[in-house]
mmCIF file of C-alpha atoms in Angstrom:
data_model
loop_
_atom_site.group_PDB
_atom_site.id
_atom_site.type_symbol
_atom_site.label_atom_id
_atom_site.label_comp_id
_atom_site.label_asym_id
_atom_site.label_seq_id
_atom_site.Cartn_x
_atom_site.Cartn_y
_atom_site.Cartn_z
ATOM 1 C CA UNK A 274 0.000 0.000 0.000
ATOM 2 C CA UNK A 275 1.367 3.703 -1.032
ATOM 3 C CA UNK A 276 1.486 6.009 1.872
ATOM 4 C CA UNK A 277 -0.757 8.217 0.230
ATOM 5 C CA UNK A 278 -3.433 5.371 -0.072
ATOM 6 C CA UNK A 279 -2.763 4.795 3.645
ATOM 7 C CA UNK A 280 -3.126 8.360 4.367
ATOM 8 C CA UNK A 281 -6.511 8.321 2.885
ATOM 9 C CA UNK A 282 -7.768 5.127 4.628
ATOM 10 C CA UNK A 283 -6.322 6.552 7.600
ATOM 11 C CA UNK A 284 -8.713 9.695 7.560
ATOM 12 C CA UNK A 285 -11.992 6.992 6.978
ATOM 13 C CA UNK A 286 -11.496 3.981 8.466
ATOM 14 C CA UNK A 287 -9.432 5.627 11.709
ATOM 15 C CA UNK A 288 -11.122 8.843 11.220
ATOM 16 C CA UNK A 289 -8.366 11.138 11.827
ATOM 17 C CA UNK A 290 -10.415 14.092 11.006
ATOM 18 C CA UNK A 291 -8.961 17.851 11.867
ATOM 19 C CA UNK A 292 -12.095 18.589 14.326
ATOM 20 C CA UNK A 293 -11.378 15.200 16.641
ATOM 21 C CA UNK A 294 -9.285 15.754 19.390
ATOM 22 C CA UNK A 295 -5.788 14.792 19.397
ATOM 23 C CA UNK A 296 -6.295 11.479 22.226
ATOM 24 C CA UNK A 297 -9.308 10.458 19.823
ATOM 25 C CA UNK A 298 -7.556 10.212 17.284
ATOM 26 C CA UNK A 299 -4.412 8.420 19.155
ATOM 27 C CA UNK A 300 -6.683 5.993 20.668
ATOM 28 C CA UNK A 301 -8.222 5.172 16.729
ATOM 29 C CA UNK A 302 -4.475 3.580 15.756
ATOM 30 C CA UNK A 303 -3.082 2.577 18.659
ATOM 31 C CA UNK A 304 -2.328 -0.934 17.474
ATOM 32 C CA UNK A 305 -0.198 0.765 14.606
ATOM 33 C CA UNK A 306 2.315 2.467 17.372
ATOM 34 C CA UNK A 307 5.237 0.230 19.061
ATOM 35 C CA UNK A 308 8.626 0.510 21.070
ATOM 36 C CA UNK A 309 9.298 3.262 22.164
ATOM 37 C CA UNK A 310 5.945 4.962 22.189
ATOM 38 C CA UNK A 311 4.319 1.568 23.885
ATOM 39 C CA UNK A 312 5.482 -0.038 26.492
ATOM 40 C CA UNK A 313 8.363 -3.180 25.484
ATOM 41 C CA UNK A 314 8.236 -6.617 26.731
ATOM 42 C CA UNK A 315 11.673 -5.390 29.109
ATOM 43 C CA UNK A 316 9.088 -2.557 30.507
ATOM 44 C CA UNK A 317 6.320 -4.560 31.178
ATOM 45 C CA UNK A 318 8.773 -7.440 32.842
ATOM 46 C CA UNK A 319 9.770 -4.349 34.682
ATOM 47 C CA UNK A 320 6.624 -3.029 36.204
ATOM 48 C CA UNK A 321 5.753 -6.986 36.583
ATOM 49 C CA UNK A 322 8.606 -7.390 38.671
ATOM 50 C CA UNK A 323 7.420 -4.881 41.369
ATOM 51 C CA UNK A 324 3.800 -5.956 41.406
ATOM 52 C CA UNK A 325 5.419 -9.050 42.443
ATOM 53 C CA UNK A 326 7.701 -8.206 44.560
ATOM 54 C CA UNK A 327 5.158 -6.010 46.789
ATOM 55 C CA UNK A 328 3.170 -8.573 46.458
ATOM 56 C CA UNK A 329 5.456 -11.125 48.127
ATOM 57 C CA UNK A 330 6.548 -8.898 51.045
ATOM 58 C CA UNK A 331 2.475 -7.835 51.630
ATOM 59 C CA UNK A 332 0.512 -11.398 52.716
ATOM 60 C CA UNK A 333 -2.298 -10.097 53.875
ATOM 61 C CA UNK A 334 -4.217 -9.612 50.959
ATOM 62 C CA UNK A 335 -3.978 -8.229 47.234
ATOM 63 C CA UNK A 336 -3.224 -4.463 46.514
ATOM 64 C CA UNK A 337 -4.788 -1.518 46.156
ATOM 65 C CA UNK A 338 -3.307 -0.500 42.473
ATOM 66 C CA UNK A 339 -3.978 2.768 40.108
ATOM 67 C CA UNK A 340 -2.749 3.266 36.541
ATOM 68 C CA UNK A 341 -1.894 6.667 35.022
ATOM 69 C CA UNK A 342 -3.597 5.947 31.831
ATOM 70 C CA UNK A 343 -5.509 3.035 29.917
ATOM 71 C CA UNK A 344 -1.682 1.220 28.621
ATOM 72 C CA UNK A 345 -3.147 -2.304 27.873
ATOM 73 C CA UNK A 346 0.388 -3.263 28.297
ATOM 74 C CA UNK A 347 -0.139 -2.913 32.475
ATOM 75 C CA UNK A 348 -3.988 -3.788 33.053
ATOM 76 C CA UNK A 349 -2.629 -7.078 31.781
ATOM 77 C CA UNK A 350 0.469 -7.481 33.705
ATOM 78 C CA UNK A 351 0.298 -10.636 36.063
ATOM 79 C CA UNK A 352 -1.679 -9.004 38.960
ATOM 80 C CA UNK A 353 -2.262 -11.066 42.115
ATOM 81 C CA UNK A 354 -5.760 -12.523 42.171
ATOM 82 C CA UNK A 355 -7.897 -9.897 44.235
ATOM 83 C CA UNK A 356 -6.548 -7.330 43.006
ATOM 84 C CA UNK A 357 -8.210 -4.062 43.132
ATOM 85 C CA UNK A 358 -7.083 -2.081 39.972
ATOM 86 C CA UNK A 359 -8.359 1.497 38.742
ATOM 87 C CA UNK A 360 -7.336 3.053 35.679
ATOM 88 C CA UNK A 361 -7.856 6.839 35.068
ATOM 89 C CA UNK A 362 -7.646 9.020 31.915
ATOM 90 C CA UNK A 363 -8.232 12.291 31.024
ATOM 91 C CA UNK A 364 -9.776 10.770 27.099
ATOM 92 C CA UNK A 365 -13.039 9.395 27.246
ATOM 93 C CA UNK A 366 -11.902 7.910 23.760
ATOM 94 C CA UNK A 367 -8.901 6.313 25.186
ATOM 95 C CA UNK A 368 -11.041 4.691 28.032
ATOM 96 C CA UNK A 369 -13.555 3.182 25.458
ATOM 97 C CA UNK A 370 -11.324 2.390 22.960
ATOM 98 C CA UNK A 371 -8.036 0.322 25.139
ATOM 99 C CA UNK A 372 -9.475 -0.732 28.095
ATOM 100 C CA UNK A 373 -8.997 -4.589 27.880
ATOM 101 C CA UNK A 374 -12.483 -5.311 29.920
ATOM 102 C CA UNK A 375 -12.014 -9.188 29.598
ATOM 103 C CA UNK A 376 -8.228 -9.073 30.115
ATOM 104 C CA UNK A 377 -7.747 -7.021 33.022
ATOM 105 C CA UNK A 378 -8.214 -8.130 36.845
ATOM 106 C CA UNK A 379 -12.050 -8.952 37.559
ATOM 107 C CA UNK A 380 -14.000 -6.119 39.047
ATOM 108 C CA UNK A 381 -11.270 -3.643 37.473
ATOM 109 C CA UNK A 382 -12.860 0.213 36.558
ATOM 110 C CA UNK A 383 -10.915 2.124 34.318
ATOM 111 C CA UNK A 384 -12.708 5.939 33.705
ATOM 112 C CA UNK A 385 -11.874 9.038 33.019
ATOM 113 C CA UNK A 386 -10.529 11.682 35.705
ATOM 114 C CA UNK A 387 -7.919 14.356 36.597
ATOM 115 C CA UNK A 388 -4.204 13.014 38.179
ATOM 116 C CA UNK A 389 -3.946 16.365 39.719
ATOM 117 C CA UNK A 390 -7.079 16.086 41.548
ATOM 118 C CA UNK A 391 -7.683 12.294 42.260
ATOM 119 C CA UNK A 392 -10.983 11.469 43.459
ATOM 120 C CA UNK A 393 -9.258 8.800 45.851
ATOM 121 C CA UNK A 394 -8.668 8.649 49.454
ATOM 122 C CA UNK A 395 -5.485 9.378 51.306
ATOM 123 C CA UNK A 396 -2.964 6.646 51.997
ATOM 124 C CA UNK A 397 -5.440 3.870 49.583
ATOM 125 C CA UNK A 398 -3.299 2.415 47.115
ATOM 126 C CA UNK A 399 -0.271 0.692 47.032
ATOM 127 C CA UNK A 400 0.779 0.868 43.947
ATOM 128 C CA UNK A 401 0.594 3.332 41.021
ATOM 129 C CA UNK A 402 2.114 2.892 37.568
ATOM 130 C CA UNK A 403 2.494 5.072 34.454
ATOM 131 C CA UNK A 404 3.826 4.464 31.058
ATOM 132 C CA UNK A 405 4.879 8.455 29.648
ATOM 133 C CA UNK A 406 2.698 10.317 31.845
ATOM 134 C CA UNK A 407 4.854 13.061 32.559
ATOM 135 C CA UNK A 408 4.951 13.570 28.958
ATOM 136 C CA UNK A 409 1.483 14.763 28.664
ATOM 137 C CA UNK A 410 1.541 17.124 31.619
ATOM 138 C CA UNK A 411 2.294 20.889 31.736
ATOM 139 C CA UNK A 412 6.372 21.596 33.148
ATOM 140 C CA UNK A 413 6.290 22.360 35.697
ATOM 141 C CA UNK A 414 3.469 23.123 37.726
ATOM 142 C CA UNK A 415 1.254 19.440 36.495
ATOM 143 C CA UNK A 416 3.969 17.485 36.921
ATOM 144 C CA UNK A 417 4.435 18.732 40.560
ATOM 145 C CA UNK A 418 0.573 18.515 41.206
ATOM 146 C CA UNK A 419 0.327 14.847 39.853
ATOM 147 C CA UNK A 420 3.428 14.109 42.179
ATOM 148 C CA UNK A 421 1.728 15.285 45.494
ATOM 149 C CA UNK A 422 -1.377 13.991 44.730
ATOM 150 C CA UNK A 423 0.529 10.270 43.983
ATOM 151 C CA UNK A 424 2.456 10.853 46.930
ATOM 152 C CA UNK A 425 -1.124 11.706 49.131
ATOM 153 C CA UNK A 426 -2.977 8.592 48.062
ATOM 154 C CA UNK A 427 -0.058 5.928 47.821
ATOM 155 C CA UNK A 428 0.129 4.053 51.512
ATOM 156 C CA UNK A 429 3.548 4.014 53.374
ATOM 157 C CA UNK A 430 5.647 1.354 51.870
ATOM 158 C CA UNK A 431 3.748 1.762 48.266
ATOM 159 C CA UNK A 432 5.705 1.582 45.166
ATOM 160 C CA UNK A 433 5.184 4.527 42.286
ATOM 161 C CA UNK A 434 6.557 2.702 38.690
ATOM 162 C CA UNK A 435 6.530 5.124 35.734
ATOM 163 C CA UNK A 436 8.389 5.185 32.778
ATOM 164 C CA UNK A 437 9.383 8.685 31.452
ATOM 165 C CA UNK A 438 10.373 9.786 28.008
ATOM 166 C CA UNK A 439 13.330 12.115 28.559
ATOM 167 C CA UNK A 440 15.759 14.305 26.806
ATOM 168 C CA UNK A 441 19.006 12.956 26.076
ATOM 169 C CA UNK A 442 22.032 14.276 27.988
ATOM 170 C CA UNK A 443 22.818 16.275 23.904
ATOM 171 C CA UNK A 444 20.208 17.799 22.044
ATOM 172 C CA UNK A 445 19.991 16.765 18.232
ATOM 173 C CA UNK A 446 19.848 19.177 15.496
ATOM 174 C CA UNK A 447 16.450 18.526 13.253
ATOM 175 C CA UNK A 448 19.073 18.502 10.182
ATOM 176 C CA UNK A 449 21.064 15.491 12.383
ATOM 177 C CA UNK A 450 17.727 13.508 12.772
ATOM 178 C CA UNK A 451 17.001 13.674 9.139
ATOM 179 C CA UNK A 452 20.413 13.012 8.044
ATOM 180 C CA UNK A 453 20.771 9.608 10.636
ATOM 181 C CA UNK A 454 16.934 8.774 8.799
ATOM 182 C CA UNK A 455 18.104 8.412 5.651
ATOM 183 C CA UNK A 456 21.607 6.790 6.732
ATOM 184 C CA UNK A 457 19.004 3.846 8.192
ATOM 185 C CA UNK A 458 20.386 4.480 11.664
ATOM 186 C CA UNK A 459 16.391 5.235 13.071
ATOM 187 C CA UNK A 460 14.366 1.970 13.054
ATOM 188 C CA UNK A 461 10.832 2.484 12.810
ATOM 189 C CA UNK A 462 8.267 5.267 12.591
ATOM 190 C CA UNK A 463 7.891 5.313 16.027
ATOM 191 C CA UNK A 464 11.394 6.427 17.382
ATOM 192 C CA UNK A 465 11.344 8.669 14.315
ATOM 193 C CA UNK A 466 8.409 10.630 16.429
ATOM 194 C CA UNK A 467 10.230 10.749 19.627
ATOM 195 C CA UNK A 468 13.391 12.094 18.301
ATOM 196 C CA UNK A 469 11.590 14.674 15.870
ATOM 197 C CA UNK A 470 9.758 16.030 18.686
ATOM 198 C CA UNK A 471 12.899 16.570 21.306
ATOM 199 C CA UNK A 472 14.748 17.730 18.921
ATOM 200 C CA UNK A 473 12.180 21.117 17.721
ATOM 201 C CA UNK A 474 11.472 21.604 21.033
ATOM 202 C CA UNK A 475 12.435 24.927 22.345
ATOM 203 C CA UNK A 476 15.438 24.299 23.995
ATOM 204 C CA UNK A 477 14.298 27.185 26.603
ATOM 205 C CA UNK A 478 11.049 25.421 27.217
ATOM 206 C CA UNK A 479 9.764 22.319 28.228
ATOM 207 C CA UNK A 480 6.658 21.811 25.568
ATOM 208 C CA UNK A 481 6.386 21.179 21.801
ATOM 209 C CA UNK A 482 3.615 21.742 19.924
ATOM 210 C CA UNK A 483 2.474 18.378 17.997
ATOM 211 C CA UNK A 484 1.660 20.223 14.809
ATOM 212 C CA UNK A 485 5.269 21.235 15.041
ATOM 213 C CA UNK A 486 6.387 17.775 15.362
ATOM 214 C CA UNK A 487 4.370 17.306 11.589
ATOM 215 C CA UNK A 488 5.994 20.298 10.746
ATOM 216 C CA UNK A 489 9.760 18.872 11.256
ATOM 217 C CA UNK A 490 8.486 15.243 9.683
ATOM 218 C CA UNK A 491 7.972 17.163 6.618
ATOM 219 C CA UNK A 492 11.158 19.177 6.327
ATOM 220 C CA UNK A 493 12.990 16.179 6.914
ATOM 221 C CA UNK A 494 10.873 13.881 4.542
ATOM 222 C CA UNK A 495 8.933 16.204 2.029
ATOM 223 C CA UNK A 496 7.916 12.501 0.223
ATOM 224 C CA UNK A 497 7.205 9.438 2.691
ATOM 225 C CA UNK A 498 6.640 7.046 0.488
ATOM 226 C CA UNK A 499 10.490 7.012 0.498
ATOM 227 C CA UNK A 500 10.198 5.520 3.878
ATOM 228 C CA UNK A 501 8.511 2.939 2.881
ATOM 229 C CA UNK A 502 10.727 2.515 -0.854
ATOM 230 C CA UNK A 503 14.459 2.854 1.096
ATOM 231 C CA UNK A 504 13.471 2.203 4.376
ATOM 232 C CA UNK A 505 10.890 -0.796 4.140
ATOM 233 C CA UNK A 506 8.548 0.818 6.875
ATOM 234 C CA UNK A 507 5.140 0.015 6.910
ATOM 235 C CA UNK A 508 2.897 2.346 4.585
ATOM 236 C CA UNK A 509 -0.066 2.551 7.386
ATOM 237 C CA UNK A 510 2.743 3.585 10.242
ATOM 238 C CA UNK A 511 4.114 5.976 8.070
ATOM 239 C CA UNK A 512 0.213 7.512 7.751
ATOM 240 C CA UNK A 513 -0.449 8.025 11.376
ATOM 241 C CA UNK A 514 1.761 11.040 11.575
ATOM 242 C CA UNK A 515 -1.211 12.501 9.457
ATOM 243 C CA UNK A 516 -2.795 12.328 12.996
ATOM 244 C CA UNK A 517 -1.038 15.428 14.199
ATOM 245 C CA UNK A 518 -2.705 18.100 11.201
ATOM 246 C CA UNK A 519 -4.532 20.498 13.295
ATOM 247 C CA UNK A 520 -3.854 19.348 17.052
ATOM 248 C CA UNK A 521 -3.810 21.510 19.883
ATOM 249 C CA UNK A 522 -1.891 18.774 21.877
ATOM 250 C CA UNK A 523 1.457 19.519 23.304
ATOM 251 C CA UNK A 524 4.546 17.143 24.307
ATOM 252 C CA UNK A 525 6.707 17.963 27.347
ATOM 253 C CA UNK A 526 10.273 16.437 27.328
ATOM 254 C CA UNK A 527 12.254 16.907 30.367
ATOM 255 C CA UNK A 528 15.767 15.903 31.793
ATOM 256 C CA UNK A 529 16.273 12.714 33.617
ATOM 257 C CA UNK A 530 17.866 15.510 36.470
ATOM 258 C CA UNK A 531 14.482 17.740 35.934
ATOM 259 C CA UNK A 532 12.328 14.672 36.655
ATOM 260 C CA UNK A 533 13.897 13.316 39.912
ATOM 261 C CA UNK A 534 13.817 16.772 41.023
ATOM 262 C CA UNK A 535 10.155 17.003 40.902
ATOM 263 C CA UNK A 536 9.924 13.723 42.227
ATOM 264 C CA UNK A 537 12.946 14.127 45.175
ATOM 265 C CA UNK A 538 10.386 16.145 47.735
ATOM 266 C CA UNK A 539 8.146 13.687 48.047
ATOM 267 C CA UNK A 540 9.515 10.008 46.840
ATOM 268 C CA UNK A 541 12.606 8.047 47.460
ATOM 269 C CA UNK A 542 13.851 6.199 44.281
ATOM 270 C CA UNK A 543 14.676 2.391 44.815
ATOM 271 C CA UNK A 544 15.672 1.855 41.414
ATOM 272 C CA UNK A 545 16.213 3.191 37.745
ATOM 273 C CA UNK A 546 15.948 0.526 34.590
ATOM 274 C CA UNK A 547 17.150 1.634 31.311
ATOM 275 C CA UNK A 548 16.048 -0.633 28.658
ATOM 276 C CA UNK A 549 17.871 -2.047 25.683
ATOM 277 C CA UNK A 550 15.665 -1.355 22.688
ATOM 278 C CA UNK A 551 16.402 1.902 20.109
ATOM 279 C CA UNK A 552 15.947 4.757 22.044
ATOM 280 C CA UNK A 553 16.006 2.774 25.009
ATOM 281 C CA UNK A 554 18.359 5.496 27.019
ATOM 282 C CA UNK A 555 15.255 8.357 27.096
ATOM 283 C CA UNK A 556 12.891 6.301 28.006
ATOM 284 C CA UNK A 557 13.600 4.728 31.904
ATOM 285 C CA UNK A 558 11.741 3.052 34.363
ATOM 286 C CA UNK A 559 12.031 4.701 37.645
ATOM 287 C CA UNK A 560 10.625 2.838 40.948
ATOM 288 C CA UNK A 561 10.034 4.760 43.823
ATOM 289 C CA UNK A 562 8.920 4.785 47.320
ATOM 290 C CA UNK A 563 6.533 7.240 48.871
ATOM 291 C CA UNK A 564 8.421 9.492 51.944
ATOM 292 C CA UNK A 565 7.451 9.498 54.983
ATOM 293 C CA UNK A 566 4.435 12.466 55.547
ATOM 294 C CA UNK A 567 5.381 14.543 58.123
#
């Protein structure tokens, strides 16, 4: 299939029209996106890990668990039978559209919600995870709101698992990204996204636009059917960056450093994973541990 014939199925059969918010639209190809914009098989043996773990050390009964999101990836990690597992997103679309209903734990509720006000009770879960959440908060001020409202309802002894999309430690020039594209050194579509957008972010701020992220695809590859030609990718990946015409979404890419930071006042981190797979070294796994409240 030419991209252009995949661009035009894209806007009927995943109706990717301009009017349709930008999550909408996500949620409408999601089975099209992979490593690094989904969660790996090393992530989710990851965030398995500590389920496990917590699990192991806690006998008296299943957890309490929350997920940042509707990742299919985590409602269907191994979760100890009992389990009581909510799942909150700001998209209605998102919720309706992922949500594995007959995969995830029995009696699970996934709806949709606000991390930096959550309707839960203090000290009632034990574990929260999140797969790029940061990413679609404001810098600063959500990010730190989502962290004291994570730190409020975890439970003493509660892990926090989230995997954040970060800068790396040297920014790349757009003109580098499209040069190592065409030099075959960027493996799919989907790390092709992830390093267009950090590099056209403002290097003074902490958000990118997502139209601008179409805008740099196009500088750097004014015909994609030469993906798919030179590079072999897949005709309907190459489409979905059509997603991004009109969006008012933003990105926000922060430091490793900038991260913890937020996260220092309020959690203790136990460990930090850095995966394997391209682009592997922005996107780690950082387990924490709720401080003590004063």
């Amino acid at each position: 299939m030419r991209v252009g014939d995949a661009c035009k199925r894209a806007r009927g059969a995943y109706s990717w029209a301009v009017d349709r918010d930008h999550w909408g639209r996500l949620s409408s190809f999601w089975g099209l996106l992979g490593s690094p914009l989904r969660p790996a098989p090393e992530d989710v043996a990851v965030a398995a890990s500590v389920v496990r773990a917590w699990h192991e050390a806690h006998a008296d009964g299943p957890p309490h668990a929350l997920i940042l999101g509707v990742t299919p990836e985590l409602a269907t990690l191994p979760w100890p039978p009992g389990t009581a597992l909510h799942a909150i997103d700001a998209s209605a679309a998102m919720v309706g559209a992922l949500w594995p209903r007959e995969a995830a734990p029995a009696g699970s509720v996934a709806r949709t919600g606000d991390w930096r006000a959550l309707d839960l009770p203090d000290a009632s879960v034990d574990l929260v995870l999140g797969d790029g959440c940061f990413t679609v908060l404001a810098y600063p001020a959500d990010h730190a709101a989502v962290i004291r409202e994570l730190h409020r309802v975890l439970r003493p002894g509660g892990r926090l698992v989230v995997r954040a999309f970060v800068l790396p430690q040297t920014r790349e020039a757009l003109a580098d990204v499209g040069a190592a594209l065409w030099a075959g050194r960027i493996g799919s579509m989907n790390a092709l996204k992830w390093r267009l957008a950090m590099a056209v972010q403002p290097p003074a701020r902490r958000d990118v636009a997502v139209v601008d992220l179409l805008e740099a695809f196009r500088r750097v590859c004014p015909d994609p059917s030469r993906l798919v030609a030179q590079l072999g990718w897949a005709a309907d990946a190459v489409a979905t960056v059509e997603s991004y015409r009109g969006s008012a979404a933003s990105y926000s890419f922060c430091t490793l450093a900038e991260v913890r930071a937020l996260l220092d006042g309020h959690f203790t981190e136990l460990s930090c994973h850095v995966p394997g797979y391209e682009l592997g070294d922005r996107c780690p796994t950082l387990v924490l541990e709720p401080r003590t409240r004063p």
